[in-house]
Amino acid sequence: MSLKKKEWLDKLRREGKVRDPTEDHRVGLIALQNKRRREMLNILIEGGLPLNEIAQRLGISE
């Protein structure tokens, strides 16, 4: 592992951002099973929209 990558991982661990990568992936994949969340993610990838436009596009209330 490169020194730069090791320093980056050490920083994440100190800040409490890396606990259990397997658990992080599991939670992320569970979240993406929801169709609305995937649609929201695609909207954000496209550049995002104001909240009211996202709600309207997805047919949900704010």
Phi, psi and omega in degrees: 000136181291156180299319181298317179294319179298316179298319180297314179296320177299318179297315179299319179295317179300322182278359179075020183269346178239107179250298182215099183305325179297316179294319178301316179295319180300314180296317179298317180292323176297317180299322183282355174289339181279122183302318181297319180295321177295320178296317178297318179299317178297322177298316180293322178297324180287352178125353177083165179214162172299153184307316182296326179288323176297313180300316180295315182297326181268354180071036179236164178273158182289000000 
